[in-house]
CSV table of C-alpha atoms and ligand atoms in Angstrom, one decimal:
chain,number,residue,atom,x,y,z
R,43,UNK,CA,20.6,116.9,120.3
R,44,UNK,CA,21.8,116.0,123.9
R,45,UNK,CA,25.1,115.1,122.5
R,46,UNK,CA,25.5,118.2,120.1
R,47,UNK,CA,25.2,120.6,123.2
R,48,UNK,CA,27.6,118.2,124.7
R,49,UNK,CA,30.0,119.0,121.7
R,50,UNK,CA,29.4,122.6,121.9
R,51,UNK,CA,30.3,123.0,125.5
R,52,UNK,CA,33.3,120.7,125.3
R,53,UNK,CA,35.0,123.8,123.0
R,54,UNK,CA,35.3,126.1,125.9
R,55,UNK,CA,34.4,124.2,129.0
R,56,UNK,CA,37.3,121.9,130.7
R,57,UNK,CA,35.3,121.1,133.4
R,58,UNK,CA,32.8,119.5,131.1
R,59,UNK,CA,34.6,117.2,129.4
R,60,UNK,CA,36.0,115.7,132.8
R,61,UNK,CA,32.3,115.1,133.6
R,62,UNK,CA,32.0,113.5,130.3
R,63,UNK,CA,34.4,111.1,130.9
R,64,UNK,CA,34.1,107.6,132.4
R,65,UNK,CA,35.8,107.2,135.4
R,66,UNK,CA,35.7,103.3,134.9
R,67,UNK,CA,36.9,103.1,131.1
R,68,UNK,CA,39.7,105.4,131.2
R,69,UNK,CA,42.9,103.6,129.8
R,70,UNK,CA,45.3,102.2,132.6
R,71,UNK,CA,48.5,102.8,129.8
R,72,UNK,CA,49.0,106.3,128.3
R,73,UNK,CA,51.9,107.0,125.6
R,74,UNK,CA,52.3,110.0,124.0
R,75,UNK,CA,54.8,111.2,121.4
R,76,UNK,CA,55.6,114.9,122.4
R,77,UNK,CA,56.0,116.2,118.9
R,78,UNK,CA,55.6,120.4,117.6
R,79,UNK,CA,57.6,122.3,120.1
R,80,UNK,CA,60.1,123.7,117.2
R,81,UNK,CA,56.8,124.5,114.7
R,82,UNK,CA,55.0,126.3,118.0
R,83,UNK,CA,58.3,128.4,118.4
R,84,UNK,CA,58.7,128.8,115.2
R,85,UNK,CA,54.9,130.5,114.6
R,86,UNK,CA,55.5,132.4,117.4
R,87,UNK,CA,58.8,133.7,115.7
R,88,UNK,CA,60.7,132.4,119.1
R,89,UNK,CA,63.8,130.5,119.4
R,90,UNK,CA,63.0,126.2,119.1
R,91,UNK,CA,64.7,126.4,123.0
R,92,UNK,CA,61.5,128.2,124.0
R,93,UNK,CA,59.1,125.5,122.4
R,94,UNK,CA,60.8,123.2,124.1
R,95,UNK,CA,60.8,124.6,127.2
R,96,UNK,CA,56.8,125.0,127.1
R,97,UNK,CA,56.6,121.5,126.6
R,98,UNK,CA,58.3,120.3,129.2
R,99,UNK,CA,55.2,122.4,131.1
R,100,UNK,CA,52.9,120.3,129.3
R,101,UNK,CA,54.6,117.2,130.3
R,102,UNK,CA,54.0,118.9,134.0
R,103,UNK,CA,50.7,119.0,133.2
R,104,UNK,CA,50.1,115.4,131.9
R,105,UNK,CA,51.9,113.9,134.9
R,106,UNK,CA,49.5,115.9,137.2
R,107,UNK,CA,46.3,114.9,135.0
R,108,UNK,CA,47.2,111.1,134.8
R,109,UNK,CA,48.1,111.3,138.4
R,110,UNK,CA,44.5,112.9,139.2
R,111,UNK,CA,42.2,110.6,137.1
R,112,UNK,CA,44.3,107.5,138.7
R,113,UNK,CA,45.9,106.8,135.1
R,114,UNK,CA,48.5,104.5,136.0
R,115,UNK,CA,51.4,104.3,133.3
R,116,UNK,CA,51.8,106.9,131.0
R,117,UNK,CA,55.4,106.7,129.1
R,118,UNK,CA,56.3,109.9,127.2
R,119,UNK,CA,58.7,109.8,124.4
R,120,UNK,CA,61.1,112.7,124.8
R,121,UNK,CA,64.5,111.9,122.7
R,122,UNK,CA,64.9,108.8,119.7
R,123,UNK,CA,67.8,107.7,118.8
R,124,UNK,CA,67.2,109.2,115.9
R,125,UNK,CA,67.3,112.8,117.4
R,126,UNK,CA,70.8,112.7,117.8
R,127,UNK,CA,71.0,113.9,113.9
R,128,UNK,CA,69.7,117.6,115.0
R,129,UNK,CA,72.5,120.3,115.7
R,130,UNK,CA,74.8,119.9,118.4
R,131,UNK,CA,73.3,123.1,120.2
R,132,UNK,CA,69.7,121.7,119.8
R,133,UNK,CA,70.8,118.3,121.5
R,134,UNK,CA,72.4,120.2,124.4
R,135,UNK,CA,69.3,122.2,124.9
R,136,UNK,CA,67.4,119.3,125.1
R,137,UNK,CA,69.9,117.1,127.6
R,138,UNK,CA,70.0,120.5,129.5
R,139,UNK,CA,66.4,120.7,130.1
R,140,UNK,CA,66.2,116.8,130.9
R,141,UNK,CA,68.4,117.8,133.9
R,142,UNK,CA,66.1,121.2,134.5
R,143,UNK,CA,62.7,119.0,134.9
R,144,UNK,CA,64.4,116.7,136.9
R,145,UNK,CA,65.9,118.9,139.5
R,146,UNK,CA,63.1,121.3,139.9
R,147,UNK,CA,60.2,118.3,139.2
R,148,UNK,CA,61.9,115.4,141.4
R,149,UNK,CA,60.8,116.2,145.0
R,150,UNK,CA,56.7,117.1,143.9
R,151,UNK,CA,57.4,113.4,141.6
R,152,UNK,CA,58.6,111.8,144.4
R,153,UNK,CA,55.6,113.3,146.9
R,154,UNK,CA,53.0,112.4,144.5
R,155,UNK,CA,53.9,109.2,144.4
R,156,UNK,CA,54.9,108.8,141.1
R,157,UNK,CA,57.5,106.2,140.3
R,158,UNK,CA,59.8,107.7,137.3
R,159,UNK,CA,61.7,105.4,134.7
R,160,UNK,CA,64.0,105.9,132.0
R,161,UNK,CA,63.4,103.7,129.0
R,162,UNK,CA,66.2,104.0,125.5
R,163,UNK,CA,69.6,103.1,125.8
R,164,UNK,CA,70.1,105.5,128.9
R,165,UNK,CA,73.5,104.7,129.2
R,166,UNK,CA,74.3,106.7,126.1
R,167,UNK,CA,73.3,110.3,127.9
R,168,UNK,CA,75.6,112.8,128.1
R,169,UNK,CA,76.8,112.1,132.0
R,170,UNK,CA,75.1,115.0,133.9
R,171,UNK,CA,71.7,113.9,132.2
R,172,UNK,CA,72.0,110.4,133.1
R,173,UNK,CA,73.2,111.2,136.8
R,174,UNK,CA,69.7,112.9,137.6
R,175,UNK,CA,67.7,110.5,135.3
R,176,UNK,CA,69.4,108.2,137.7
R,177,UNK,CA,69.0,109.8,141.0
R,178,UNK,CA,65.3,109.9,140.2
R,179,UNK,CA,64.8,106.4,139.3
R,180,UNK,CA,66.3,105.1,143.1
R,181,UNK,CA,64.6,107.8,145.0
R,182,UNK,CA,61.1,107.0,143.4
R,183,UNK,CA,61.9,103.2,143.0
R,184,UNK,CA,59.0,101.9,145.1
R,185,UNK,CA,56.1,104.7,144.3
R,186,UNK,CA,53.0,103.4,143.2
R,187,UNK,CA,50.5,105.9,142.3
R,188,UNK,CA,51.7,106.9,138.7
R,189,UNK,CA,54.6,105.0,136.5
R,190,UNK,CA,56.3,107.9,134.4
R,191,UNK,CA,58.5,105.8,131.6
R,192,UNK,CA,60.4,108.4,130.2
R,193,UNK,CA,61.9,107.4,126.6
R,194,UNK,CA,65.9,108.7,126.2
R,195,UNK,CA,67.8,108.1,123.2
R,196,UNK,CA,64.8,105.6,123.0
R,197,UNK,CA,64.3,103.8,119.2
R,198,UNK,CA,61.6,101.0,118.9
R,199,UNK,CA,63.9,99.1,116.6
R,200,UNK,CA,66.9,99.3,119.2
R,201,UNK,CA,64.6,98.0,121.7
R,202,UNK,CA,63.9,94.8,119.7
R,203,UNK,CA,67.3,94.1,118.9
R,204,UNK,CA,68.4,94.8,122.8
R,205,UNK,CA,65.8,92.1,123.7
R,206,UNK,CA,66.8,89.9,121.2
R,207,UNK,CA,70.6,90.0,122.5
R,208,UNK,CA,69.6,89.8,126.2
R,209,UNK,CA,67.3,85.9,125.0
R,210,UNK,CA,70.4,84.9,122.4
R,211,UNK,CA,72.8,85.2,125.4
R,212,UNK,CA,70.5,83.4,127.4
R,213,UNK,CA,70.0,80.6,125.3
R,214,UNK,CA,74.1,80.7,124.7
R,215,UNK,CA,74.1,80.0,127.6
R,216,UNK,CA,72.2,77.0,128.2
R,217,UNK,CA,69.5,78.9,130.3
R,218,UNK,CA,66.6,78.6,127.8
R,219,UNK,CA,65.7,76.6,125.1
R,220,UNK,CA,64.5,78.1,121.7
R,221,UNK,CA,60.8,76.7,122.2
R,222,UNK,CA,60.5,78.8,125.3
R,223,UNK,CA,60.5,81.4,123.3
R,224,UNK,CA,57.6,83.0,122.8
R,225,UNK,CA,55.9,86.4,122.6
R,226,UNK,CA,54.8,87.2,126.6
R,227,UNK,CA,59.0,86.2,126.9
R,228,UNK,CA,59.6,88.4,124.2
R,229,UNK,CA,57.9,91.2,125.6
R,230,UNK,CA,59.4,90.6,129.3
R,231,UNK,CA,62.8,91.6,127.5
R,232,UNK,CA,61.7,94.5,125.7
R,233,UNK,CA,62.6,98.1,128.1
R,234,UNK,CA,59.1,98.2,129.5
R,235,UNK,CA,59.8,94.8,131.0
R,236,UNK,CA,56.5,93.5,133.0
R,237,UNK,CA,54.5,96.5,132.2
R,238,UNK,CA,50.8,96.5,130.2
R,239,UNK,CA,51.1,97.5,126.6
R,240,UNK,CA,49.6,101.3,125.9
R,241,UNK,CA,46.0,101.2,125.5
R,242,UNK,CA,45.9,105.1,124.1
R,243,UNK,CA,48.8,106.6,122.4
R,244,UNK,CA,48.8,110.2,121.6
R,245,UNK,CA,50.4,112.0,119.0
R,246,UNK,CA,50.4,116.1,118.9
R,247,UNK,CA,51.4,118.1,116.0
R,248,UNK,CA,49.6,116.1,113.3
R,249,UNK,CA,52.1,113.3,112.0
R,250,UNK,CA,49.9,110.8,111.1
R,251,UNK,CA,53.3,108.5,111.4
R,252,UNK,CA,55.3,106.6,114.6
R,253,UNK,CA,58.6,107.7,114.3
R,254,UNK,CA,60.3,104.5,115.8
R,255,UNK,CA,58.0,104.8,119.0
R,256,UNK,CA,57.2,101.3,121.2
R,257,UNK,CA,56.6,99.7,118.1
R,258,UNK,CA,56.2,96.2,119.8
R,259,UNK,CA,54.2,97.8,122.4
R,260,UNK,CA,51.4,99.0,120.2
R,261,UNK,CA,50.6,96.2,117.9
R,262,UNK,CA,46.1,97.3,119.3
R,263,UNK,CA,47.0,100.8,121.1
R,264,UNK,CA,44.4,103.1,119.9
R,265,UNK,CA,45.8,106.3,118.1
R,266,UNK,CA,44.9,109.7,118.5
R,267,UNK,CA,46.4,112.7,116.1
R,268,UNK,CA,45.7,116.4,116.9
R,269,UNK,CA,47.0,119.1,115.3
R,270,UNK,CA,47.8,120.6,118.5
R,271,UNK,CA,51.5,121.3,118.9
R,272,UNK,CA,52.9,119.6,122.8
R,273,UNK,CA,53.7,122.8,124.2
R,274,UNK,CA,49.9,123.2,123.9
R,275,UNK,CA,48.6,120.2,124.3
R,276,UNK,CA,47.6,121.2,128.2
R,277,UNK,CA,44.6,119.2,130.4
R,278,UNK,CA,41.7,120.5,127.9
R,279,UNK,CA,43.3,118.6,125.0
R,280,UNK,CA,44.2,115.9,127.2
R,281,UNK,CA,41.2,115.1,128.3
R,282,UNK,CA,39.5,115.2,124.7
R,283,UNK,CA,41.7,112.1,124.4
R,284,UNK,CA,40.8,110.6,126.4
R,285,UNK,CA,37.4,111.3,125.5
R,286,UNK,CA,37.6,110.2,122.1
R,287,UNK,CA,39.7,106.9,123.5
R,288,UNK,CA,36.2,106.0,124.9
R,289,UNK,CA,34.3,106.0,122.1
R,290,UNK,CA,36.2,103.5,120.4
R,291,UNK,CA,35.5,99.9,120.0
R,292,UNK,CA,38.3,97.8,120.7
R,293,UNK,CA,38.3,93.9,118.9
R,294,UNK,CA,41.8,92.7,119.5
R,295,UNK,CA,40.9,91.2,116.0
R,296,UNK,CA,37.9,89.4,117.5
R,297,UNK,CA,34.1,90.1,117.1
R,298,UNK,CA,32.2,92.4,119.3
M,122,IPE,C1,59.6,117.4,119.9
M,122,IPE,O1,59.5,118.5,119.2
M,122,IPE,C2,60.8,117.3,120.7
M,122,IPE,C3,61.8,116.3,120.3
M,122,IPE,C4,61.7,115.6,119.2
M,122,IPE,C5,62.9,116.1,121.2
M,122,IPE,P1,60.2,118.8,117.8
M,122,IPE,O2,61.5,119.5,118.1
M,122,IPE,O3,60.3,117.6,117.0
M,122,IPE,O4,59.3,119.8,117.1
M,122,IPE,P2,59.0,120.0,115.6
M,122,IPE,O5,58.5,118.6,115.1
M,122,IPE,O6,60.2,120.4,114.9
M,122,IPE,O7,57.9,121.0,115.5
M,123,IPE,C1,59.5,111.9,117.6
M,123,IPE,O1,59.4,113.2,117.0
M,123,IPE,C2,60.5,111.9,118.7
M,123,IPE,C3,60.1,112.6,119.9
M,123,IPE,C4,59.0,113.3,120.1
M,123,IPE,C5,61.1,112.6,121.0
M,123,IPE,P1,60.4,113.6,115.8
M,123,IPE,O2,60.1,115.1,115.6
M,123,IPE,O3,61.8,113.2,116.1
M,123,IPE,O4,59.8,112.7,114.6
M,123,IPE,P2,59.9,112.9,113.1
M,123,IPE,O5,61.3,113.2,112.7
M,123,IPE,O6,59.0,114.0,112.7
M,123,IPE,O7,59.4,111.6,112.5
M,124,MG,MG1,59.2,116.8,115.5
């Protein structure tokens, strides 16, 4: 009964379901797959700029959250390598509001501590993107409250092969021997380097599909599908998430 006016309340109250949550098991890695800003325009009968646009408040919005529960790595997937098959005018809306959240975004980033990363093959952005993607990376360099991995012309399969070029050269020459090889090396190589794999991985706009995303990374991340398009997808949904992220029973393939 308890837990059914729990459910009840957790429709309209915010502040409820951040009492619901356990400050000690919330995930330490966060990755989410900003997918539905074109279908929220589109139902809205507005231009797809405008759903993108509102979702780069929501990505605002999950910085601030992660920041304030103490989350510490959330990486956000915001261009594939496969999106460079959309319309010419779509992909320059999209580099243009890169810049945007970057100039106007950079200075509370950098005040809140948050250390900002760009993960993809980077140096494929059009120049004026990767300038600012960049300038944010050096300034917040040695932040440590929140890491923000941003994924730019970003494909999980691209990853694995850049890896696998950086060990091949490596062993060409001479510097490590084929049995050293193994998978914490493997990982070290991959974009996220050092970092934890995502515990919690988020996908709005109800895909029940991956779409090239970390694909190394998330061999046991938990999944979570709403039908709740990003530019919607605000603190309230976050935190059911999270919510629902601590009900599950992680086994890593072992027993409980
Ligand atoms: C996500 O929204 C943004 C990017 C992929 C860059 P979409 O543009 O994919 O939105 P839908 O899937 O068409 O609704
Ligand atoms: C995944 O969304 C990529 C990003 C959110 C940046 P897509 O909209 O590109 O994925 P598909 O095409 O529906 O699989
Ligand atoms: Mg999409």
């Amino acid at each position: 009964m308890k837990s059914l006016i729990k459910k009840i309340f957790l429709k309209n109250h915010p502040r409820e379901i951040q009492e619901l949550l356990d400050k000690s098991r919330l995930p330490d890695h966060v990755a989410i797959i900003m997918d539905g800003n074109g279908r929220w325009a589109q139902e809205k009968r507005l231009p797809r700029a405008l759903g993108h646009r509102a979702g780069m408040e929501s990505l605002r919005s999950a910085v601030k959250l992660c920041a304030k529960l103490g989350i510490k790595i959330l990486t956000v997937y915001a261009f594939s390598t496969e999106n460079w098959k959309r319309p010419q005018e779509e992909i320059n809306i999209l580099m243009g509001l890169l810049y945007e959240y970057i100039q106007k975004e950079l200075d509370e980033l950098h005040s809140e501590q948050v250390q900002v990363r760009a993960i993809g093959r980077t140096e494929e952005l059009p120049t004026p993107a990767l300038r600012e993607i960049n300038r944010a990376q050096e300034l917040t360099a040695g932040n440590k409250k929140l890491i923000l991995n941003i994924a730019l012309n970003y494909g999980g399969r691209t990853e694995i092969v850049d890896a696998v070029r950086r060990i091949a050269s490596l062993a060409a020459e001479g510097k490590i021997n084929p049995e050293e090889i193994t998978e914490d090396l493997f990982q070290k190589h991959l974009y996220t380097g050092d970092l934890p794999n995502p515990d919690l991985l988020i996908r709005p706009a109800g895909e029940l599909r991956i779409s090239n995303y970390l694909l190394w990374q998330i061999a046991y991340t938990e999944f979570y599908s709403t039908s709740v398009y990003w530019p919607d997808f605000r603190e309230e949904e976050f935190m059911k998430a999270l919510l629902a992220y601590q009900h599950r029973q992680r086994r890593f393939g072992g027993l409980m």
